[in-house]
Short mmCIF file of C-alpha atoms and ligand atoms in Angstrom, two decimals:
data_model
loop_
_atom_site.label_atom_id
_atom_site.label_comp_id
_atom_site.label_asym_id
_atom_site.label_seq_id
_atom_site.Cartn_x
_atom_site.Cartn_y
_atom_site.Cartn_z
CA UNK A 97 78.93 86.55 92.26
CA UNK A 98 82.14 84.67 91.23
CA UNK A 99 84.81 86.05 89.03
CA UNK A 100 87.34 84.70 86.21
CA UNK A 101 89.37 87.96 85.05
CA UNK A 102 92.67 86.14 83.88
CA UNK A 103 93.00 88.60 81.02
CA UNK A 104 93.17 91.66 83.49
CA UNK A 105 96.25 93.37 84.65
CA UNK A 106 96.19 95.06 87.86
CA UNK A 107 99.41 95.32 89.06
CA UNK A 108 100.07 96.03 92.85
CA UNK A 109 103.21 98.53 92.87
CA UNK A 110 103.54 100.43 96.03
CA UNK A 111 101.84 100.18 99.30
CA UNK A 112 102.37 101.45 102.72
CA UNK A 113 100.64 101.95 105.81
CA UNK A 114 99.34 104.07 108.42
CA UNK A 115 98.72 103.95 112.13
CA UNK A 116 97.68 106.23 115.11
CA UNK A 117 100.58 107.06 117.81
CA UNK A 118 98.29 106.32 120.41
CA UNK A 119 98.15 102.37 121.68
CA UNK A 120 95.19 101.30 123.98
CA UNK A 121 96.26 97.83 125.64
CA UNK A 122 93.67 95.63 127.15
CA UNK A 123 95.00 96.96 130.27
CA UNK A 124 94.28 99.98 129.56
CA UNK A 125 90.72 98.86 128.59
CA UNK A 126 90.19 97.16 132.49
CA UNK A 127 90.52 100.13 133.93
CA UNK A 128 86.91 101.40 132.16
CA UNK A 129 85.28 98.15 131.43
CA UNK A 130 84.29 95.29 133.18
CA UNK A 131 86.74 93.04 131.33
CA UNK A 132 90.14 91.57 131.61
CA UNK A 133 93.47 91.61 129.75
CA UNK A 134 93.34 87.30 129.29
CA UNK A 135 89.43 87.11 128.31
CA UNK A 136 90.28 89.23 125.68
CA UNK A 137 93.48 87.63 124.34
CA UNK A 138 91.82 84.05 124.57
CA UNK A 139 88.74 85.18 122.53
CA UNK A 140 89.86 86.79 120.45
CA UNK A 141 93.45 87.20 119.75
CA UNK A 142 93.65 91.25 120.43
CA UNK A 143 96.68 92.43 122.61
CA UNK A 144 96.14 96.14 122.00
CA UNK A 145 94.90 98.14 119.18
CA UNK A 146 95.50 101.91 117.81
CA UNK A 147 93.38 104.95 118.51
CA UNK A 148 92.95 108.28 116.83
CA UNK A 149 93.54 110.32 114.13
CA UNK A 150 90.98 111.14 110.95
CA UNK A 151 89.98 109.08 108.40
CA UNK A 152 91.29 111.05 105.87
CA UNK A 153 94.28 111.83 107.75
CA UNK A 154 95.21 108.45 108.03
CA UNK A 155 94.19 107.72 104.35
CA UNK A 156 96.57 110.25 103.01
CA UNK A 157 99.63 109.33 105.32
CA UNK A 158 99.13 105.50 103.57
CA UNK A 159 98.50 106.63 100.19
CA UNK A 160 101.79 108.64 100.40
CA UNK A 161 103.80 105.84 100.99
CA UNK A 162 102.51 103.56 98.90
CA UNK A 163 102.75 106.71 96.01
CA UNK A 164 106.35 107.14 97.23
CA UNK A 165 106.99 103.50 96.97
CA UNK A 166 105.76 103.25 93.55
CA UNK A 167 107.71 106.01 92.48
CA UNK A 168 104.06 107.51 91.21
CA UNK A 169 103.55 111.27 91.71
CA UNK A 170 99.60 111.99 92.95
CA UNK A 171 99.32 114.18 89.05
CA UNK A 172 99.96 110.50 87.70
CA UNK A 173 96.92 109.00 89.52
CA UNK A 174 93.79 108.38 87.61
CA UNK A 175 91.32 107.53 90.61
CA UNK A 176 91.11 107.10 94.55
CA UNK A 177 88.89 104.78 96.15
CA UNK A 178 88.90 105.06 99.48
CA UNK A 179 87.05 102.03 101.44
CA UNK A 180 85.72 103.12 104.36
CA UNK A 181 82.68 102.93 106.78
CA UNK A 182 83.63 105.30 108.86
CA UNK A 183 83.78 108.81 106.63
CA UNK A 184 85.22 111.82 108.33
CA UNK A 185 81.67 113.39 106.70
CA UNK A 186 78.57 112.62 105.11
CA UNK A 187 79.61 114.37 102.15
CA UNK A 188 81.94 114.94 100.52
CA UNK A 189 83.07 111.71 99.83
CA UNK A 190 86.44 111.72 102.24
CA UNK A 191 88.05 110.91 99.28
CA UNK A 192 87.85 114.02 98.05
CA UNK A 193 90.24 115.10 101.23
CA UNK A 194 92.36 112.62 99.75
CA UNK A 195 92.64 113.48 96.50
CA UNK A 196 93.04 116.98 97.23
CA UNK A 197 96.20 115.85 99.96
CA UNK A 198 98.11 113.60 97.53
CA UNK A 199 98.12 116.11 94.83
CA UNK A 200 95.64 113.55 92.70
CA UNK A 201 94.95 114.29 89.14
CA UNK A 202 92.04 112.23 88.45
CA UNK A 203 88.93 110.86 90.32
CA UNK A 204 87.53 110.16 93.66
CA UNK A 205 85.24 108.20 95.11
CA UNK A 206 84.36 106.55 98.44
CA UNK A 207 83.21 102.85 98.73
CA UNK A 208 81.60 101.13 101.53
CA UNK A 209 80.82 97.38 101.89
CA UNK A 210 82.25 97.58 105.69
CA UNK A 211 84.71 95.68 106.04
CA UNK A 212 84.81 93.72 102.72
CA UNK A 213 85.56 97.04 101.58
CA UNK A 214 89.02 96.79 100.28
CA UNK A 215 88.72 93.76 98.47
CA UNK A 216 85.15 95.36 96.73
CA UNK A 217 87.92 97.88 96.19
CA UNK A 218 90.51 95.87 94.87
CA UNK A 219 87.88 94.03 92.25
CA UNK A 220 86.27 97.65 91.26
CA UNK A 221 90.08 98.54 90.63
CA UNK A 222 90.88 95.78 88.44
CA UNK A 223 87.70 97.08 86.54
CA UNK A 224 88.73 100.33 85.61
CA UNK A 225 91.86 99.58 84.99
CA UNK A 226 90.54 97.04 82.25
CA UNK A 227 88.87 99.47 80.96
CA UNK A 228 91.60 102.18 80.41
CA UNK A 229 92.71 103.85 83.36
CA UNK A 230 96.26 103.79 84.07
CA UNK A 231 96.57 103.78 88.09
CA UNK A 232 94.22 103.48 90.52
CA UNK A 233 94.99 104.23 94.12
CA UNK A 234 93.21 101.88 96.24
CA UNK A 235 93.06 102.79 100.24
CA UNK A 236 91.41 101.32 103.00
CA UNK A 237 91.09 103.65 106.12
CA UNK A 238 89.06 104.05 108.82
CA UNK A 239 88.55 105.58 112.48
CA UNK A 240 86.49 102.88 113.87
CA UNK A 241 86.83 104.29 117.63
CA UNK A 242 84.35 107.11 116.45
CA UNK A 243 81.70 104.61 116.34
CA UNK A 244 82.15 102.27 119.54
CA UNK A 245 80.46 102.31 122.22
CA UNK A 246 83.17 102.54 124.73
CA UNK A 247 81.22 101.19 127.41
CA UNK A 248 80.25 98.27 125.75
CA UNK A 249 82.24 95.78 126.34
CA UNK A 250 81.24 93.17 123.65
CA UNK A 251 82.42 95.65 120.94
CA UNK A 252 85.24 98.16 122.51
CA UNK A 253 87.56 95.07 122.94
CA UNK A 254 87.80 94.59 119.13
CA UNK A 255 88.36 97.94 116.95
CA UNK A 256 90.82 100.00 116.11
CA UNK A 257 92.13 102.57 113.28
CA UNK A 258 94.52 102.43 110.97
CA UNK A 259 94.82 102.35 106.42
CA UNK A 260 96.90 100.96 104.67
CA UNK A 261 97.28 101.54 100.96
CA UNK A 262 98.24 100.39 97.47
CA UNK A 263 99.16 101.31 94.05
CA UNK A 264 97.57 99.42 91.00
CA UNK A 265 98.69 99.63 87.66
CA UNK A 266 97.25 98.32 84.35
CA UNK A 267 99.12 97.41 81.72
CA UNK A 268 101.32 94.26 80.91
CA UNK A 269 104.35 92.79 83.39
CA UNK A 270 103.21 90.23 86.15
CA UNK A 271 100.90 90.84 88.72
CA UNK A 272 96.88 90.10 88.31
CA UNK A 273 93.78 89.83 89.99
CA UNK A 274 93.11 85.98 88.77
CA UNK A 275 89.92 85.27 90.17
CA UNK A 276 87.74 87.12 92.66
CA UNK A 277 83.93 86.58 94.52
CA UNK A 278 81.86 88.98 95.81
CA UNK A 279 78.61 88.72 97.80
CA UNK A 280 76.04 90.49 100.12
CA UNK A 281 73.01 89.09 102.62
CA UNK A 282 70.88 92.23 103.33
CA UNK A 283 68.72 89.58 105.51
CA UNK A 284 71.82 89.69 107.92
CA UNK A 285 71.96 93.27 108.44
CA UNK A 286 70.70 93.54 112.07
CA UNK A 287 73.42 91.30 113.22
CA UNK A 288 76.07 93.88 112.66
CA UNK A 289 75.37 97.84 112.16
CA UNK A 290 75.54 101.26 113.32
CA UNK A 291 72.60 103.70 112.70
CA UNK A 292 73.43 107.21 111.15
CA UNK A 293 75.49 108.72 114.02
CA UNK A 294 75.21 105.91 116.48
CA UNK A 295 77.28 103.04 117.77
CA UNK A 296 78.12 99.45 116.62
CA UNK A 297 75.61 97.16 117.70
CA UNK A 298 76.76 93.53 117.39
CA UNK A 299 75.08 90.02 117.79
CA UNK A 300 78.79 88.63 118.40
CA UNK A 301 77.97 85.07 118.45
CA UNK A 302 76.13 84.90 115.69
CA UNK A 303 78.70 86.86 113.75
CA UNK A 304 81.13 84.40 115.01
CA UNK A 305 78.90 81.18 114.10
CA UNK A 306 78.37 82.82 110.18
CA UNK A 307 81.70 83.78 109.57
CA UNK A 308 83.77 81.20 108.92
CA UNK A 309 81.43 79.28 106.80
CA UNK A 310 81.29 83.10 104.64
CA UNK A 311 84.59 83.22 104.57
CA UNK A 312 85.73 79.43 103.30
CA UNK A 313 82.92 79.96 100.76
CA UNK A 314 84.01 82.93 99.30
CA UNK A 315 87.69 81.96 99.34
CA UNK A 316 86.57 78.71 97.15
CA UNK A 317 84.88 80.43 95.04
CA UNK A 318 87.65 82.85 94.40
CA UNK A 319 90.53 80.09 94.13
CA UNK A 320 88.17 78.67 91.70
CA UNK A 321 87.69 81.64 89.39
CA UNK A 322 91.31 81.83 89.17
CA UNK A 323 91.78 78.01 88.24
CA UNK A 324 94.10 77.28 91.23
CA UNK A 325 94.22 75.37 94.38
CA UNK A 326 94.80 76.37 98.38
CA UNK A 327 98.56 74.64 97.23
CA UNK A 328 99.36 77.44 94.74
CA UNK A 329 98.67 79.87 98.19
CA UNK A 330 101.60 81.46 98.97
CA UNK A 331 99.95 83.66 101.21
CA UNK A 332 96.60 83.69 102.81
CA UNK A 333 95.04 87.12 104.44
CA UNK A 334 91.78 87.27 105.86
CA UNK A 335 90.33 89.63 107.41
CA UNK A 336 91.38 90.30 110.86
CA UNK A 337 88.44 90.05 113.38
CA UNK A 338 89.05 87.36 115.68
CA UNK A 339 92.29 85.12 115.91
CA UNK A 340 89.59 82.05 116.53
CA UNK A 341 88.02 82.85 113.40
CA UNK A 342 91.52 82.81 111.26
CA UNK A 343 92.17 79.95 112.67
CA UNK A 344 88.89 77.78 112.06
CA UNK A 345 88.61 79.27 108.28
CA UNK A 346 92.67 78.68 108.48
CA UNK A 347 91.93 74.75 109.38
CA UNK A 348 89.19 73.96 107.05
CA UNK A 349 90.77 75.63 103.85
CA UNK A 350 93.70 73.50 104.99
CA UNK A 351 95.94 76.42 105.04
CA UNK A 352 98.57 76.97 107.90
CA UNK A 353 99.41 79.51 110.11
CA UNK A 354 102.82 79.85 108.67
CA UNK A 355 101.13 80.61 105.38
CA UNK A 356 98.49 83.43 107.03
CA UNK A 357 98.88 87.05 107.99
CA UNK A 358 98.44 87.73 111.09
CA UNK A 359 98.79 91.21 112.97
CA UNK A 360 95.63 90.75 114.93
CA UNK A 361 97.35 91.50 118.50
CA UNK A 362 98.53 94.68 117.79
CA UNK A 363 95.61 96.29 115.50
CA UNK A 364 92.54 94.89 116.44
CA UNK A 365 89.66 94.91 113.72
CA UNK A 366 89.99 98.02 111.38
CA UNK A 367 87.15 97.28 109.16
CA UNK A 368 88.12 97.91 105.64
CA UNK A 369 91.75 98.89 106.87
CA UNK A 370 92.29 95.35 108.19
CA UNK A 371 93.13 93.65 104.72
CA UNK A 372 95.86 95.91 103.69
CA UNK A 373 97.42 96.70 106.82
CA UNK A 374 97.89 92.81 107.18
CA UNK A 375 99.19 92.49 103.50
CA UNK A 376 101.55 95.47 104.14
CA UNK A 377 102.93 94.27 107.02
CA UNK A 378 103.67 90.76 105.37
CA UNK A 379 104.54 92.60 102.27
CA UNK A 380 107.08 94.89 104.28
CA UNK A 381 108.72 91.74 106.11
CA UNK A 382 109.87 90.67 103.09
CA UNK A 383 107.21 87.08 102.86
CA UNK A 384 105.99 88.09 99.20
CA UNK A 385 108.23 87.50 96.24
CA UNK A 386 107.43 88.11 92.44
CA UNK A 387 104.70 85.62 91.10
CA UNK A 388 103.65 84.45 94.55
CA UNK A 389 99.57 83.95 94.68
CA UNK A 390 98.06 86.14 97.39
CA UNK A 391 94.48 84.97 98.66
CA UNK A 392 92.74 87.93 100.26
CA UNK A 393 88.89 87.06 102.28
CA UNK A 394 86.93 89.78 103.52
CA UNK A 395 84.23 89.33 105.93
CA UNK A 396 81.39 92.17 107.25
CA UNK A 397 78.52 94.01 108.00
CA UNK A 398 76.19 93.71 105.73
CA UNK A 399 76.39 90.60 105.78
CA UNK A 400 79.03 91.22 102.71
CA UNK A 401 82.32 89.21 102.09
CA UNK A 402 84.51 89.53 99.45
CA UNK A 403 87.45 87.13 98.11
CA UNK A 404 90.06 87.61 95.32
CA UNK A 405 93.32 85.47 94.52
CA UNK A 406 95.88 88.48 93.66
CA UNK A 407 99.55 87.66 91.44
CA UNK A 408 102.24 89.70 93.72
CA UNK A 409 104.27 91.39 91.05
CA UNK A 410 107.40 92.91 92.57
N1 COA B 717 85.11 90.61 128.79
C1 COA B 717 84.65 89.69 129.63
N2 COA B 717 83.52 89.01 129.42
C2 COA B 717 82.82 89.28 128.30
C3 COA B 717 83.25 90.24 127.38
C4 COA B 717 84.45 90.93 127.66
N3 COA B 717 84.95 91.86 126.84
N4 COA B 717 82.38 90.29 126.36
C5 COA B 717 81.42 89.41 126.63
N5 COA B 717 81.70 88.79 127.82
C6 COA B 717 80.92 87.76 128.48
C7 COA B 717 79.47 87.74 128.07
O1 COA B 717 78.71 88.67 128.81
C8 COA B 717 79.09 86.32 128.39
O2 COA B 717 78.87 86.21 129.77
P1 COA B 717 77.72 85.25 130.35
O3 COA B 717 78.12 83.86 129.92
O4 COA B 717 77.80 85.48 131.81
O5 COA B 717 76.44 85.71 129.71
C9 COA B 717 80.36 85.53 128.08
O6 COA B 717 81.45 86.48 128.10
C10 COA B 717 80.32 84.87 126.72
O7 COA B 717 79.86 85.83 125.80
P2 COA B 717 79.81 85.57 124.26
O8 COA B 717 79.36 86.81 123.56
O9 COA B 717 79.07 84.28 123.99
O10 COA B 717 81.37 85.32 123.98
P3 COA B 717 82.11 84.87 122.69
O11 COA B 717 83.03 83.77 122.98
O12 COA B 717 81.17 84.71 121.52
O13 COA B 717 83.06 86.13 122.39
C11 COA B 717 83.13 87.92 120.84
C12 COA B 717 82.48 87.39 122.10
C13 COA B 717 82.51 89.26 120.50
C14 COA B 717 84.63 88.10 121.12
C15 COA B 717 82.92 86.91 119.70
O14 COA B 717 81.56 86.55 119.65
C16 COA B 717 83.33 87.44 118.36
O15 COA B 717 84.48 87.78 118.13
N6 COA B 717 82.38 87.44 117.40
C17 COA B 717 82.67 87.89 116.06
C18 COA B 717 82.67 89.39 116.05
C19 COA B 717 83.29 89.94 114.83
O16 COA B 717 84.20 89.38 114.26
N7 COA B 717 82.81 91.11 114.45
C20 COA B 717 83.32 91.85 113.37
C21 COA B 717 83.00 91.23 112.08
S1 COA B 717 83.69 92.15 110.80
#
């Protein structure tokens, strides 16, 4: 499903981001697994990643900052949507944790579509905000070391936890969600999943092979919907799985590393965390100015993906 919402405001106005103290480095994962520190960097980018913490802990540390960056108190906020796939419970939605943390006046809800998540997020954002709200906060958290299988080594090598967290407000100013795509293959779903209170089973090569095709898709699509080219990219931020994968999608979008957020090596994959983190990071280094075009690609279980070309505004 492709997207044209040029007559939307959602304006990104605070962000922030949250990590776990604890650092697991591929060392660290040779000691337990039959593995080593350079198979791991040339496959697939990862250096080390961050373990620990709650979902909802996590979730609220990110939404604070990006609150207290925005200058927003939580009595201001109209809705939380946290993306996750990795809920501290079956229910309540963890957002509810969250909303009840940051002091939130309005609504809560949790969204999963794995790790597309925070772009579904982002689009369902710039929804409600078209249709009245006032500010949405929009976090992507998630405690992904819950559900590896630490002994397997064809998944423990790649996730992590983390959030990381933004502020959207409607209204007028710059900042928009120009064009966005979103899209799911049920048919996929054995390739990538994790059975009610079990482990993430993985089919990593064929993952791999489907992934960048998803991903280049999508982002057409999305550049399309908002009536712009790669060019206009002033920043590109996939989702971070595997540095191989950036790269290819990276290459045949035509899009260079220069232009791409990377933070791969230090996180790992954090599902539905992955896409803000990254944009925070590049956000927080100072690489986004006013008016710059932000393409965002989210790849997943499911299989889902999810693309959306994003106006910075501050
Ligand atoms: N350390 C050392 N060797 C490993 C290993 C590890 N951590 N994991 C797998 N291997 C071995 C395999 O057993 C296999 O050995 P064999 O040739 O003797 O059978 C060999 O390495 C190649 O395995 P393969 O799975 O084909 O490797 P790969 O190059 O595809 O890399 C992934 C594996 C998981 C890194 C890669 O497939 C991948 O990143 N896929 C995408 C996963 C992804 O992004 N998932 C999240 C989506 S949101």
């Amino acid at each position: 499903m492709m997207g044209d919402v040029a007559s939307s405001s959602a304006r990104i106005t605070g962000w922030g981001a949250a990590l776990p103290e604890k650092v697991v480095t591929n060392a660290d994962l040779e000691a337990t697994l039959d593995t080593s520190d350079e198979w791991i960097v040339e496959r697939t980018g990862i250096r080390e990643r961050r373990i620990g913490g709650s979902t909802t802990g996590l979730a609220i540390e990110a939404g604070r900052r990006a609150l207290d960056q925005a200058g927003v108190p939580g009595a201001d906020v109209d809705l939380v949507i946290l993306c996750t796939c990795t809920p501290d419970e079956t229910m309540p939605a963890s957002s509810a944790a969250v909303q009840q943390g940051l002091g939130i006046a309005g609504g809560a809800m949790d969204l999963n579509a794995a790790c597309s998540g925070f772009v579904y997020g982002l689009v369902a954002a710039d929804g409600f905000l078209r249709s009245g709200l006032g500010r949405v906060l929009l976090i992507g958290a998630e405690t992904m070391s819950r559900i590896v299988d630490w002994e397997d080594r064809g998944t423990a090598i790649l996730f992590g936890d983390g959030a990381g967290a933004v502020v959207l407000e409607g209204g007028g100013g710059p900042g928009r969600v120009l064009g966005w795509d979103l899209g799911s293959d049920g048919s996929l779903r054995h390739i990538l999943h994790a059975d009610a209170g079990g482990t993430i089973q993985m089919d990593g090569p064929e993952v791999f092979r489907r992934a960048v095709r998803i991903m280049v898709e999508s982002a057409e699509r999305a550049l399309q919907g908002a009536g712009c080219s790669v060019d206009d990219i002033a920043l590109f931020v996939p989702h971070q799985a595997n540095a191989r994968i950036i790269a290819s999608a990276c290459s045949k979008l035509g899009i260079s590393a220069e232009r791409t957020a990377n933070n791969l090596a230090l996180v790992g994959n954090t599902s539905a965390a992955s896409i803000p983190l990254a944009l925070v990071g590049a956000a927080d280094a100072g690489r986004l100015a006013a008016g710059d075009l932000v393409l965002v690609v989210g790849f997943g279980a499911g299989m889902s993906w999810a693309s959306a070309v994003v106006e910075w505004a501050t």
